[in-house]
Short mmCIF file of C-alpha atoms in Angstrom, two decimals:
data_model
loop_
_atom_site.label_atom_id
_atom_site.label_comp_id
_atom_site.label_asym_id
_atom_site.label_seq_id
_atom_site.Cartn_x
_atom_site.Cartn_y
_atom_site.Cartn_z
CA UNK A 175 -20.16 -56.12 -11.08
CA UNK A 176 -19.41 -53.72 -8.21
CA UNK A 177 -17.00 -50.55 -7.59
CA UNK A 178 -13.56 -50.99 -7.77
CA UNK A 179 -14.13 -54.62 -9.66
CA UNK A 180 -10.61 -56.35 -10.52
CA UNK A 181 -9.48 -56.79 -13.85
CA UNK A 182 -7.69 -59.12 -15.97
CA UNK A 183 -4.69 -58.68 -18.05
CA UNK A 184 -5.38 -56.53 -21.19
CA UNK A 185 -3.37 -54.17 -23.45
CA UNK A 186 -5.35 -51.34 -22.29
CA UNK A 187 -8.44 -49.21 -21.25
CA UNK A 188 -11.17 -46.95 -22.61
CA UNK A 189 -12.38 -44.70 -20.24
CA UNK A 190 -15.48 -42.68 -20.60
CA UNK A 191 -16.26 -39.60 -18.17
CA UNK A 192 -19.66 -38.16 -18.59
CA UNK A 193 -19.47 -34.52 -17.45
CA UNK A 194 -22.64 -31.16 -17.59
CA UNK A 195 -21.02 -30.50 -21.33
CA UNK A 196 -21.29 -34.09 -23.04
CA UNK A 197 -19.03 -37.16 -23.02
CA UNK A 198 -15.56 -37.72 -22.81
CA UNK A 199 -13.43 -41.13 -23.99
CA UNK A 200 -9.61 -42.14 -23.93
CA UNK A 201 -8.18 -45.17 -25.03
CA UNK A 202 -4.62 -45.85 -22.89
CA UNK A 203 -2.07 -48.48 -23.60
CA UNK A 204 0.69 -49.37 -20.96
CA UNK A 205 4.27 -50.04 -21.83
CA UNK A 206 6.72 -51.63 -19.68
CA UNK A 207 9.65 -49.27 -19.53
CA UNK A 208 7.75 -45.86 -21.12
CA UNK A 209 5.39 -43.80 -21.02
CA UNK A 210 1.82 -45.22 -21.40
CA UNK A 211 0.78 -44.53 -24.66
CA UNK A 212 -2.82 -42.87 -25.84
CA UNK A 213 -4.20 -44.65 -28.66
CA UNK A 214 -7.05 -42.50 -28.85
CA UNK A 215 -9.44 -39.75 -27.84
CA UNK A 216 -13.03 -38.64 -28.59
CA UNK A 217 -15.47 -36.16 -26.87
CA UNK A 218 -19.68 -35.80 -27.59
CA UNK A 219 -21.49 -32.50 -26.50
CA UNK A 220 -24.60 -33.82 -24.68
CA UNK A 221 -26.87 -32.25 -21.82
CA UNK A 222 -26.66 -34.73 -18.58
CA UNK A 223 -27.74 -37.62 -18.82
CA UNK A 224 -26.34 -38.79 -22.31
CA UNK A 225 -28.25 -41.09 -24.42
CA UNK A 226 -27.36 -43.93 -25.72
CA UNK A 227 -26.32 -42.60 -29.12
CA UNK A 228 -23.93 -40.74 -27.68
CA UNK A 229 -21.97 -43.90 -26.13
CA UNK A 230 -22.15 -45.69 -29.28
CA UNK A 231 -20.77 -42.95 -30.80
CA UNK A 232 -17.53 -42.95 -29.21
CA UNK A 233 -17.64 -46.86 -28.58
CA UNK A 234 -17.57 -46.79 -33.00
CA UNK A 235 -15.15 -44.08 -32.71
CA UNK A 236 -12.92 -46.18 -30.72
CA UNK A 237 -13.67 -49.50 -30.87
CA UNK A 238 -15.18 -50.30 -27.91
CA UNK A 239 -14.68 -54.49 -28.40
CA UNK A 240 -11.21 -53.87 -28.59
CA UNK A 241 -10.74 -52.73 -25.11
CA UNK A 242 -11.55 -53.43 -21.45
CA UNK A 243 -14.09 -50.82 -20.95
CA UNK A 244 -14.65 -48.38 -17.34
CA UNK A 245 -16.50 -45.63 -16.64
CA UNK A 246 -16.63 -42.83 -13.60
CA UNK A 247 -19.20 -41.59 -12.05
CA UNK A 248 -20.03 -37.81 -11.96
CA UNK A 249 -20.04 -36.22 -8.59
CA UNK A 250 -22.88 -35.94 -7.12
CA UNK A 251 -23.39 -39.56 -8.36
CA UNK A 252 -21.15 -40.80 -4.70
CA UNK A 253 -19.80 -40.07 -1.97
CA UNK A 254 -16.09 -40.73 -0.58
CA UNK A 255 -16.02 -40.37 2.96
CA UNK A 256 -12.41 -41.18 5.69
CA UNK A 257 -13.29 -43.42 8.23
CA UNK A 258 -11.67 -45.51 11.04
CA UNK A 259 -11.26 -49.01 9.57
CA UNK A 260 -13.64 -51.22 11.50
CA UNK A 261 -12.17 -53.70 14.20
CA UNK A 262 -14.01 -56.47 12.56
CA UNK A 263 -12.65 -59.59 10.14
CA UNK A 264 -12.20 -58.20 6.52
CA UNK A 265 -14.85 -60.21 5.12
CA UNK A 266 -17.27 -58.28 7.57
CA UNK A 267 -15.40 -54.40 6.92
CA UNK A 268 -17.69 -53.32 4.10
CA UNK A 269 -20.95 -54.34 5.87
CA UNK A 270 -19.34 -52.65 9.13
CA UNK A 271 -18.57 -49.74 7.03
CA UNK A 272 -22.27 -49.55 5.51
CA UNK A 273 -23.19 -49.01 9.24
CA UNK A 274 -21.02 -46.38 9.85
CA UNK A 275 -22.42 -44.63 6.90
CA UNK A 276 -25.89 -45.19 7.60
CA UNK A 277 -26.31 -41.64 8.81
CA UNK A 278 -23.44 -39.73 7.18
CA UNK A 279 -24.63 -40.17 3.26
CA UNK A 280 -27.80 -38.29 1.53
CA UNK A 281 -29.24 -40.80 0.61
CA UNK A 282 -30.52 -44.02 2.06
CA UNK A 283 -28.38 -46.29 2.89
CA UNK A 284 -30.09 -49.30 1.36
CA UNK A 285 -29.72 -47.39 -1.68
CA UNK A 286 -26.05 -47.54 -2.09
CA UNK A 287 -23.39 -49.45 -3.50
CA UNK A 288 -20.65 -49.46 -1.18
CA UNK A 289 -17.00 -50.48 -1.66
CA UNK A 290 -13.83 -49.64 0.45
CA UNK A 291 -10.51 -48.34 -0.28
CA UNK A 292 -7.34 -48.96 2.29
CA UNK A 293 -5.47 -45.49 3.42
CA UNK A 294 -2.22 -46.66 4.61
CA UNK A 295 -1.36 -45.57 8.44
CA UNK A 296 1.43 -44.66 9.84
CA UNK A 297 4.53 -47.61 9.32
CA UNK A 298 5.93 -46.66 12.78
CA UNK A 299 2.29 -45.70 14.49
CA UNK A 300 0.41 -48.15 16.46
CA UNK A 301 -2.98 -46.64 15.86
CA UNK A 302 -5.25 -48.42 13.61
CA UNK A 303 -5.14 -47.09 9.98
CA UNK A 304 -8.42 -45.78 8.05
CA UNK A 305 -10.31 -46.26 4.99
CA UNK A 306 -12.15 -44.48 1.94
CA UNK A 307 -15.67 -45.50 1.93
CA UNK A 308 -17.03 -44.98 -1.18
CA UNK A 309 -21.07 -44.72 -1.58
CA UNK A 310 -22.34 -44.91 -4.96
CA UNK A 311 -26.39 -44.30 -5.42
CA UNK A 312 -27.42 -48.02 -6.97
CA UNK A 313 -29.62 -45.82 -9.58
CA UNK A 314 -26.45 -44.30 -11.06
CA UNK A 315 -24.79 -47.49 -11.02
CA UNK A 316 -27.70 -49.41 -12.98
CA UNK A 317 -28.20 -46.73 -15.18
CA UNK A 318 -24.46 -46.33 -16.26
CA UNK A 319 -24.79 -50.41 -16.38
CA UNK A 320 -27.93 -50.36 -18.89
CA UNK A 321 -26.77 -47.56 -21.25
CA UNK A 322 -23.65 -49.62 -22.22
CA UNK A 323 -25.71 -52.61 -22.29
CA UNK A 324 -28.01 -50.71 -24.35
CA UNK A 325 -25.06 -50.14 -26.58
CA UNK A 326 -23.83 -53.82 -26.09
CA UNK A 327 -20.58 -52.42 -24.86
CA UNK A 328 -19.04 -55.05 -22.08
CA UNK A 329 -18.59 -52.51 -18.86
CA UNK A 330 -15.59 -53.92 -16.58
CA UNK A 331 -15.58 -51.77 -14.05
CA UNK A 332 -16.79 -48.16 -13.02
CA UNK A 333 -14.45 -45.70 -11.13
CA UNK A 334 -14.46 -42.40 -9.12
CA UNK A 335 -12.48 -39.12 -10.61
CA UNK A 336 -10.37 -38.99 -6.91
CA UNK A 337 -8.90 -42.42 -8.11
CA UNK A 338 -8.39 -41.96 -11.74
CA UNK A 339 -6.32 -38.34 -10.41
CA UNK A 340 -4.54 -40.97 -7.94
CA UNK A 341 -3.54 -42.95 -11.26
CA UNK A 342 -2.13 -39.91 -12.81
CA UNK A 343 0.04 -38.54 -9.61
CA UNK A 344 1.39 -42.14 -8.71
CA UNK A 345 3.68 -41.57 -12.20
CA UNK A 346 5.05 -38.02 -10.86
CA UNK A 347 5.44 -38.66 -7.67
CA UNK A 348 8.84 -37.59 -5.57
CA UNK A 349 10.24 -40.98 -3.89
CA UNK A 350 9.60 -41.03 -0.58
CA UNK A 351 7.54 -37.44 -0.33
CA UNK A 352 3.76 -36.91 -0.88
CA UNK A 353 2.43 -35.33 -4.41
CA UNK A 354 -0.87 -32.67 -4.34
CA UNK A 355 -2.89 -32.44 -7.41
CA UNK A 356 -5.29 -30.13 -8.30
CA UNK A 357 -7.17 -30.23 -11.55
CA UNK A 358 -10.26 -28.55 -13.29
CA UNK A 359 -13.52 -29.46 -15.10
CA UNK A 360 -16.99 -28.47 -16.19
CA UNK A 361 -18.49 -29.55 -12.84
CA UNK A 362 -15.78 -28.19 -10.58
CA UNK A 363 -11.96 -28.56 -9.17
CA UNK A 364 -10.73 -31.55 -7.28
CA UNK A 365 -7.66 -31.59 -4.67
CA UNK A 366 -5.93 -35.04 -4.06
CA UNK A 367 -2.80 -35.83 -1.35
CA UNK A 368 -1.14 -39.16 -2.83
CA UNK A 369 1.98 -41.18 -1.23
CA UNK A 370 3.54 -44.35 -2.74
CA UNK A 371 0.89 -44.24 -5.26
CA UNK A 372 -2.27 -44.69 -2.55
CA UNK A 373 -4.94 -42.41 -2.22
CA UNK A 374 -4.40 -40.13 1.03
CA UNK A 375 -7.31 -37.01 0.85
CA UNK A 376 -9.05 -35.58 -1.51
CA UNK A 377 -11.80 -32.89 -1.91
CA UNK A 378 -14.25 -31.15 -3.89
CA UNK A 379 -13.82 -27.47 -4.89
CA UNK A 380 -16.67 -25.50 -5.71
CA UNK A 381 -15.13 -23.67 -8.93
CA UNK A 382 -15.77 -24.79 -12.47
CA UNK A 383 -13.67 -24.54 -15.43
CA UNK A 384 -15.43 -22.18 -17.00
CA UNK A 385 -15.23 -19.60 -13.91
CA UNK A 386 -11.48 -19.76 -13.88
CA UNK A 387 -11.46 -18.46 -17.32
CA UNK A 388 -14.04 -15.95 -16.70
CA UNK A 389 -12.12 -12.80 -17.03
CA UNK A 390 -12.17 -11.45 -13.59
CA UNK A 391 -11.21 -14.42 -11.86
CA UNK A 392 -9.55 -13.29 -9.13
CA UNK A 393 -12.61 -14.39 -6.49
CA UNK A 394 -12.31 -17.56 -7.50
CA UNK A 395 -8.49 -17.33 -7.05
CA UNK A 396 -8.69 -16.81 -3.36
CA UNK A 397 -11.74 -19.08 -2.27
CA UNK A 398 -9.30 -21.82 -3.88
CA UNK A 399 -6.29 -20.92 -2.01
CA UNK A 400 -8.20 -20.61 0.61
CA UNK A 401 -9.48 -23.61 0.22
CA UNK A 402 -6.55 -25.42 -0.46
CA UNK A 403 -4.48 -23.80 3.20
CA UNK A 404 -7.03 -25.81 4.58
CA UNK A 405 -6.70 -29.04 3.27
CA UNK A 406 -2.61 -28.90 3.24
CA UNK A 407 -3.36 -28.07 7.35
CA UNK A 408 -5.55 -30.87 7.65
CA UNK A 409 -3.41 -33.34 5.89
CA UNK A 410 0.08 -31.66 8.07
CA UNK A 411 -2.17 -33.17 11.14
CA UNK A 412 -3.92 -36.38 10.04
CA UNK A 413 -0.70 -37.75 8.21
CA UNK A 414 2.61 -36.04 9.68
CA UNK A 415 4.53 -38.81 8.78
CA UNK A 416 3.90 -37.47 5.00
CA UNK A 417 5.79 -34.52 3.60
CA UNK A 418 4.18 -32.77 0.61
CA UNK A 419 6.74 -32.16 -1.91
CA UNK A 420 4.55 -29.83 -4.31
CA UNK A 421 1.40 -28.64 -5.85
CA UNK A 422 0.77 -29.88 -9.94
CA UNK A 423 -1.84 -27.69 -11.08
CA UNK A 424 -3.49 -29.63 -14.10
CA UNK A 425 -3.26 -27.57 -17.64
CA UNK A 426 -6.26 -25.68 -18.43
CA UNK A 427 -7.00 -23.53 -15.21
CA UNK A 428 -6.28 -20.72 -16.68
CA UNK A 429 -3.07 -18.82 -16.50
CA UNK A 430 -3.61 -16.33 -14.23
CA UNK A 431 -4.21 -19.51 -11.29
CA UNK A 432 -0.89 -20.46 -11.28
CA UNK A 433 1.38 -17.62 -10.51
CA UNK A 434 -1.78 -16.62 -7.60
CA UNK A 435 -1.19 -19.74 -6.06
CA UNK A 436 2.79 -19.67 -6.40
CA UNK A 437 2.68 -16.25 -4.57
CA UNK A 438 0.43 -17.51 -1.76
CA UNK A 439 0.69 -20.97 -0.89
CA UNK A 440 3.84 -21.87 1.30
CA UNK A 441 4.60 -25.20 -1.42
CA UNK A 442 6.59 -25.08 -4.85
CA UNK A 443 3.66 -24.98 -7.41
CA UNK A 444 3.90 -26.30 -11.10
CA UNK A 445 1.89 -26.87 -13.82
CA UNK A 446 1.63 -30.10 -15.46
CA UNK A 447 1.74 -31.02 -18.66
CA UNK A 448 0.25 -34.24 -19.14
CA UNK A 449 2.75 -35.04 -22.52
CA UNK A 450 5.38 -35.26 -19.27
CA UNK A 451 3.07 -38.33 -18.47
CA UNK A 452 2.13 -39.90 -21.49
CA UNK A 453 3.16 -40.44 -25.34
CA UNK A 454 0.89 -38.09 -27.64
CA UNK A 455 2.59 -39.33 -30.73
CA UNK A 456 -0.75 -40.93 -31.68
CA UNK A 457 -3.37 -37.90 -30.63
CA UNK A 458 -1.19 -34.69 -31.07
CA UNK A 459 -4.03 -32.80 -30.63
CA UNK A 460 -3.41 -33.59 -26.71
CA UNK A 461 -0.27 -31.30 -26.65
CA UNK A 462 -2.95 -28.21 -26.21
CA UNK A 463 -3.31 -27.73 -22.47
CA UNK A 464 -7.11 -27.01 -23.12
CA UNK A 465 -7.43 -30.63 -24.58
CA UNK A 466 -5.06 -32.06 -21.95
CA UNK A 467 -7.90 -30.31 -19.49
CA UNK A 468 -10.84 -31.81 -21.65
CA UNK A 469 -9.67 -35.35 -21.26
CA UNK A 470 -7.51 -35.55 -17.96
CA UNK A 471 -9.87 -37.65 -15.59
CA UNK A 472 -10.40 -40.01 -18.38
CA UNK A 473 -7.03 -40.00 -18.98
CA UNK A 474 -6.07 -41.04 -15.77
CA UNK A 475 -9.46 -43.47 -15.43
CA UNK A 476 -7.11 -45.60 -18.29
CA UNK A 477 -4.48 -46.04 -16.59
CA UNK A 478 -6.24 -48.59 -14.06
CA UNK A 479 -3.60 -51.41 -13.11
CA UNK A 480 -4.71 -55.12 -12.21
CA UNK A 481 -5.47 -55.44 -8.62
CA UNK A 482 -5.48 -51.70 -7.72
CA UNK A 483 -8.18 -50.48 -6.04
CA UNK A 484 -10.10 -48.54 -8.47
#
């Protein structure tokens, strides 16, 4: 099994995320016509790395055999780096790409997993488009691997947070305009630019969850914007052709973030409520934004489609 592996048909997905706090796990359900539908949630406190225990835990909790099963890796566990797609026949990009990498990652190359992600170039450019490499350390890989074969829970595929966030902003997006999302967690923030549901930029923010709701917050208020004017520059010149419609801020950032960055960024900013996404009915609980913060990348890790990268 490698990154990004392609799945059969199923009803649905249980994601696990395993953060610095313990273990998070959503069961998803996609309906044609509505909103996908959460079956289920569970989370485990547990230093980094979890045990076994704790995975079988939630795989009881949530019946494990009845679902496809995926699982991201923490940062720090990767890396996703932009690069010029390779002028070589696609059965030869990925080595091509390992190449390119060879002094860019840190950690030895012959130590990674490597997989590749299209980013769509411009329809009326001529220059040649780009691509997401994404370099997973093969010991993170094998040991995510063993610990659900320790718990004799089948592992379909394993996924990054920046794609499960894609999977979220592809249902909210504008037609025809680009969607930023910015969301929080125990081990930091995470900015993605999506168009026509693909994967555009995305990067790292070095704020936690806990921080934001720290009660002098403000610092951590302007490295973010800060932060953030940046990457909307970067993106204005790498993909022109793309017009940002607006900012969601994920629920759980802590209120004061939201009216900071309203009054100093130059986009409409909202926040999102994730019951705007999917049906709760099942897991009320979810309708409290610090839940909705607790489970969002697993959320979104759920919603993998067939034959979508990642």
């Amino acid at each position: 099994m490698g990154l990004f592996a392609r799945a059969k048909k199923y009803d649905g997905w249980l994601a696990t995320a395993f953060a610095s706090d313990g273990v998070s796990a959503a069961t998803v359900t996609r309906v044609a016509g509505g909103k996908p539908v959460v079956r289920g949630v569970a989370f485990q406190p547990a230093p980094r790395p979890a045990g076994a225990d704790v995975l079988e835990k939630l795989g009881k909790q949530l019946q494990a055999p009845s679902w496809r099963c995926t699982s991201l890796l923490a940062a720090g566990e990767y890396q996703l780096l932009a690069l010029e797609t390779p002028a070589v026949p696609p059965e030869e990009r990925k080595t091509a790409v390992g190449w390119r990498l060879k002094d860019m990652l840190d950690f030895p190359l012959a130590e990674a997993t490597i997989d590749v992600v299209d980013i769509p170039g411009d329809p009326n450019g001529v220059a040649r488009g780009s691509v997401f490499a994404v370099a997973a350390r093969d010991s993170a890989v094998s040991r995510r691997q063993a610990l659900y074969a320790d718990c004799k829970i089948a592992l379909a595929a394993i996924d990054i947070p920046e794609m499960a966030q894609r999977n979220i902003a592809t249902l909210l997006e504008t037609p025809g305009r680009g969607l930023a999302m910015l969301s929080f967690d125990a081990d930091g923030g995470l900015l993605t630019m999506s168009h026509n549901g693909e994967l555009y930029q995305a990067r790292r923010i070095d704020v936690t969850l806990a921080q934001l709701r720290e009660a002098d917050a403000s610092a951590f208020h302007d490295r973010i914007t800060l932060e953030l004017q940046r990457s909307f520059d970067h993106f204005d010149r790498q993909f022109h052709y793309i017009s940002v419609a607006r900012l969601l801020l994920a629920a759980g950032g802590a209120d004061g973030l939201h009216g900071y960055l309203s009054d100093n960024l130059y986009m409409p900013v909202e926040l999102l409520d994730l019951a705007s996404v999917f049906d709760f009915s099942a897991v009320p609980e979810l309708l409290d934004a610090g839940a909705q913060a607790r489970y969002f990348q697993v959320l979104g890790a759920a919603l993998r489609e067939e034959g979508k990268g990642a």
